[in-house]
Short mmCIF file of C-alpha atoms in Angstrom, two decimals:
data_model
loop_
_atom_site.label_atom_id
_atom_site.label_comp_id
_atom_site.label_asym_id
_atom_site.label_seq_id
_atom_site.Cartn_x
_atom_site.Cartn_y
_atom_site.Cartn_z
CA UNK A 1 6.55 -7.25 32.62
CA UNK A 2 4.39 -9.87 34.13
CA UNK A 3 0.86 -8.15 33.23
CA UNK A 4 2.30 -7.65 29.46
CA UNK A 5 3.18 -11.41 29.19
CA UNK A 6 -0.31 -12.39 31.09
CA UNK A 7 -1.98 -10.52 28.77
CA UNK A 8 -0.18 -11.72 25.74
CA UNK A 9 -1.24 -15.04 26.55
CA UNK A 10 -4.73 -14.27 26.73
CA UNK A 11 -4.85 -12.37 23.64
CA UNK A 12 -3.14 -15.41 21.66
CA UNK A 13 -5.73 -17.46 23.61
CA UNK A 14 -8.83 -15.77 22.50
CA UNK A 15 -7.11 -15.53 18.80
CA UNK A 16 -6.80 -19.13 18.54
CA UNK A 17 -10.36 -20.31 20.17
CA UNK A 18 -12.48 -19.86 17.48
CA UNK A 19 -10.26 -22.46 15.79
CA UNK A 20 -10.41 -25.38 18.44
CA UNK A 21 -14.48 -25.40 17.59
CA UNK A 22 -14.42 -25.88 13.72
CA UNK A 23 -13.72 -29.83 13.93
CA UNK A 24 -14.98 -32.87 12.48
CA UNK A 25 -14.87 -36.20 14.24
CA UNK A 26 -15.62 -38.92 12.05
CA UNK A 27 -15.27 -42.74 13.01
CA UNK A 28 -12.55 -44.51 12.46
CA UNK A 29 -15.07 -47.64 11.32
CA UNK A 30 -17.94 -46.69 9.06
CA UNK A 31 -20.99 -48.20 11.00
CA UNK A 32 -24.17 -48.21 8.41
CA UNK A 33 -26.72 -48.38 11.82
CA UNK A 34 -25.18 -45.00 12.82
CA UNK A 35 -26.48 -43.51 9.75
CA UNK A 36 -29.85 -41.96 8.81
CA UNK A 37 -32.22 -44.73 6.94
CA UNK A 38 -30.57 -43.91 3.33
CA UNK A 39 -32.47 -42.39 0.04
CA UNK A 40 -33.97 -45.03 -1.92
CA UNK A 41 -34.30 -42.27 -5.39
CA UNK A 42 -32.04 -39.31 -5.79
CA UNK A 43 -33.01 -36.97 -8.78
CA UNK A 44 -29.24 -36.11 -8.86
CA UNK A 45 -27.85 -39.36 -7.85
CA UNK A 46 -26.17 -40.18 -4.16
CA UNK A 47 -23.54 -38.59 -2.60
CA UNK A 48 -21.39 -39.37 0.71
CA UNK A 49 -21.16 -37.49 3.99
CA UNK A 50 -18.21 -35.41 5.38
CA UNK A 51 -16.86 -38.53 6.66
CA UNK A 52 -17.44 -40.44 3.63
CA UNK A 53 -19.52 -43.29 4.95
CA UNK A 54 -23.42 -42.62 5.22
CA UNK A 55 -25.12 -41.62 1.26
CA UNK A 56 -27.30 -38.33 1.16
CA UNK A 57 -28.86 -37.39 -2.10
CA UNK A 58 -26.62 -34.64 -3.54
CA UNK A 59 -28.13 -31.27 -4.56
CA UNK A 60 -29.00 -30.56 -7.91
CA UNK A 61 -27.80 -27.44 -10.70
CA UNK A 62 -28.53 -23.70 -9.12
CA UNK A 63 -28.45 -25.17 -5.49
CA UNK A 64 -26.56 -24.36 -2.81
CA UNK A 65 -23.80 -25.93 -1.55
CA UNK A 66 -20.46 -26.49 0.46
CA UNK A 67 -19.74 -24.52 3.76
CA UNK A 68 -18.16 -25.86 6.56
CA UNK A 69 -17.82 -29.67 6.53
CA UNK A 70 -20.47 -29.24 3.12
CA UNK A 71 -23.26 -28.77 5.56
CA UNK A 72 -25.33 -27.08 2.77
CA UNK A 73 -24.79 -30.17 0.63
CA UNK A 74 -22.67 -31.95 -2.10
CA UNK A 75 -23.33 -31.76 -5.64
CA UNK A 76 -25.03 -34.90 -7.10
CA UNK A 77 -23.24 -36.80 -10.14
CA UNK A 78 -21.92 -34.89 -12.84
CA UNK A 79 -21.77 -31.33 -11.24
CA UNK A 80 -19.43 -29.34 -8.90
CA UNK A 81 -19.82 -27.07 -6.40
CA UNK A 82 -18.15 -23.60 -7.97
CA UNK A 83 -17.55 -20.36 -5.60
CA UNK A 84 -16.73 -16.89 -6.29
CA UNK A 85 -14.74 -16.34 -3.40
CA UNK A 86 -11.56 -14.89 -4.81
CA UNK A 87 -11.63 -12.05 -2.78
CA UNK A 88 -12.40 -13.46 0.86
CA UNK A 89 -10.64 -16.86 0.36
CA UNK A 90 -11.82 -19.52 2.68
CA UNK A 91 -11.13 -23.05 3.83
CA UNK A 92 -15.07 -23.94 3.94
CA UNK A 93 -16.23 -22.12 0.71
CA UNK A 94 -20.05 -21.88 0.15
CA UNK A 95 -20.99 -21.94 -3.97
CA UNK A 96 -23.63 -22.92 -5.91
CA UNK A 97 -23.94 -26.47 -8.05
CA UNK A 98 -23.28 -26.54 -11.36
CA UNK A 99 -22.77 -29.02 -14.36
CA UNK A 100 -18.92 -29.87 -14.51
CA UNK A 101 -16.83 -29.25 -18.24
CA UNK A 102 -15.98 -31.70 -19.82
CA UNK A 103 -13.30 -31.92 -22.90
CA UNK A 104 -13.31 -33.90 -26.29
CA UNK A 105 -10.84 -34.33 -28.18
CA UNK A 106 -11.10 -34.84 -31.96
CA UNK A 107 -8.06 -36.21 -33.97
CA UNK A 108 -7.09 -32.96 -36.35
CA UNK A 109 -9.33 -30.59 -34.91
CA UNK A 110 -8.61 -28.20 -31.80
CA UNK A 111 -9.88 -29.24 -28.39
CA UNK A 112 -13.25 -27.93 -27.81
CA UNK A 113 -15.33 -27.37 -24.63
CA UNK A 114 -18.51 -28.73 -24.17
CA UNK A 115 -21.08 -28.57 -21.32
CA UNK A 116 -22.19 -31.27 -20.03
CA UNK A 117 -26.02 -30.92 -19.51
CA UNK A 118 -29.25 -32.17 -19.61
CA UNK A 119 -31.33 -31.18 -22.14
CA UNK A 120 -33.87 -29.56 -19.16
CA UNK A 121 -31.15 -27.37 -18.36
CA UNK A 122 -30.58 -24.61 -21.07
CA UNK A 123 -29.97 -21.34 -19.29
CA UNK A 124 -27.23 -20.64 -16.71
CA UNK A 125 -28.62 -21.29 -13.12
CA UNK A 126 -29.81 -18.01 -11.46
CA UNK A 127 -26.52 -15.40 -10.52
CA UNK A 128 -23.97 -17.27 -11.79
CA UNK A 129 -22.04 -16.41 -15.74
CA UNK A 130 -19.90 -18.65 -17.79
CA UNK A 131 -15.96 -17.39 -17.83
CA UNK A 132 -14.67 -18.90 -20.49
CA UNK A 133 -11.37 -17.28 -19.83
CA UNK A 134 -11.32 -19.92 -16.53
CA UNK A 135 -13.91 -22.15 -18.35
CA UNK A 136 -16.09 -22.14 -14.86
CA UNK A 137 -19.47 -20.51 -13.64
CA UNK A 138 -18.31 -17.78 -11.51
CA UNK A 139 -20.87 -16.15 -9.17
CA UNK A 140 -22.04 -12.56 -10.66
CA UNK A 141 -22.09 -9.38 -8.18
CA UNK A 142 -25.95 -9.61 -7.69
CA UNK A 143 -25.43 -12.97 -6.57
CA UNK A 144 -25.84 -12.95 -2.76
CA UNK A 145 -24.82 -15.64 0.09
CA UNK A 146 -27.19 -16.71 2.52
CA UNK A 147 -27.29 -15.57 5.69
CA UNK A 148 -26.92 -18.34 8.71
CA UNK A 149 -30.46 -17.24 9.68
CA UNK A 150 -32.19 -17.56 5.95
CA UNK A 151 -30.29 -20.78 6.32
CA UNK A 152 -31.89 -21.77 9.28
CA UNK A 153 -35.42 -20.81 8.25
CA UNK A 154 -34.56 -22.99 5.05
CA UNK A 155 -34.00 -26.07 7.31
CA UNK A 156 -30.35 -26.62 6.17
CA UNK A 157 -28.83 -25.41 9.07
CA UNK A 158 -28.59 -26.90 12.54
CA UNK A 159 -30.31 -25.18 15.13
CA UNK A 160 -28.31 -25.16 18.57
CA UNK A 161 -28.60 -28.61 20.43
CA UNK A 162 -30.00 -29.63 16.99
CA UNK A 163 -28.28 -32.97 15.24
CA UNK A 164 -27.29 -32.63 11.43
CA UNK A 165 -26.89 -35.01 8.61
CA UNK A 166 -24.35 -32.68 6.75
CA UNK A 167 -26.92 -32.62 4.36
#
C-alpha cells in the first residue's frame, strides 16, 4: 500500500512539473531603465510587452505571432493575431497577424463588413483564407507552424541562458 501511494505521488508530481515552469514574473512597478532603449519608428506602430510596461514595435500583416507570453510578437495597430487552433486548443496560441474587421453601419441599409486595409495590402497574407461564416482569417491546411528550432535560427526565440525582449 505504501509503494502504490509513493508512487502516486510521484506520478502526480511529474504530471504537474511542466506547469510550475510556464510563468511570467512581471514587476509590480514599471521601471522604464529596466527596459531595452525603445523604437524610435515602427512601420506598424508600438506595442507593449507581456507585462505591459516596456514598447516593442508590433509585427506587421502575414507575420508571426503570439506563443507563450507573445514571445513571437504582438500585432502592431489595427491588426490581430488570428490562430487556427480549433483542434489542439491552447492557452499560448501561436497565429499569424492580420488586419482586424471592422463594421459600418448605414441608416436603412444592412450592416456590411469591410476590411480594414491598406491599400499595399490586396491579397490575403500567405496560408491563411477569409471565413466569412466566422468573418476571420483562419489558417489553411498547408499552412505550417514553426518549429522551436526554425524559430531559433530566425532569432525570435531565446536560446538557453539567452535574455528575451518578448519580442
Amino acid at each position: 500500500m505504501k509503494l502504490t501511494a509513493v508512487s502516486t505521488l510521484l506520478l502526480l508530481g511529474a504530471a504537474l512539473e511542466p506547469l510550475s515552469v510556464l510563468g511570467l514574473s512581471c514587476p509590480d512597478v514599471c521601471s522604464p531603465s529596466s527596459c531595452l532603449r525603445a523604437p524610435s519608428k515602427c512601420a506598424y506602430g508600438k506595442v507593449k510587452d507581456a507585462c505591459n510596461c516596456c514598447d516593442f514595435c508590433g509585427n506587421g500583416p502575414g507575420e508571426h505571432c503570439g506563443g507563450e507570453f507573445n514571445i513571437l510578437g504582438m500585432c502592431g495597430k489595427g491588426m490581430e493575431c488570428v490562430s487556427n487552433n480549433v483542434n489542439e486548443p491552447t492557452t499560448f496560441p501561436e497565429g499569424l497577424c492580420v488586419w482586424k474587421m471592422r463594421t459600418a453601419f448605414q441608416p436603412g441599409k444592412k450592416q456590411q463588413q469591410q476590411q480594414q486595409q491598406p491599400a499595399k495590402m490586396q491579397t490575403p497574407p500567405p496560408g491563411l483564407k477569409f471565413v466569412p461564416q466566422k468573418q476571420q482569417w483562419l489558417r489553411s491546411k498547408a499552412w505550417r507552424k514553426f518549429s522551436a528550432n526554425q524559430l531559433q535560427r530566425e532569432g525570435k526565440v531565446a536560446k538557453k541562458g539567452q535574455q528575451t525582449s518578448f519580442n
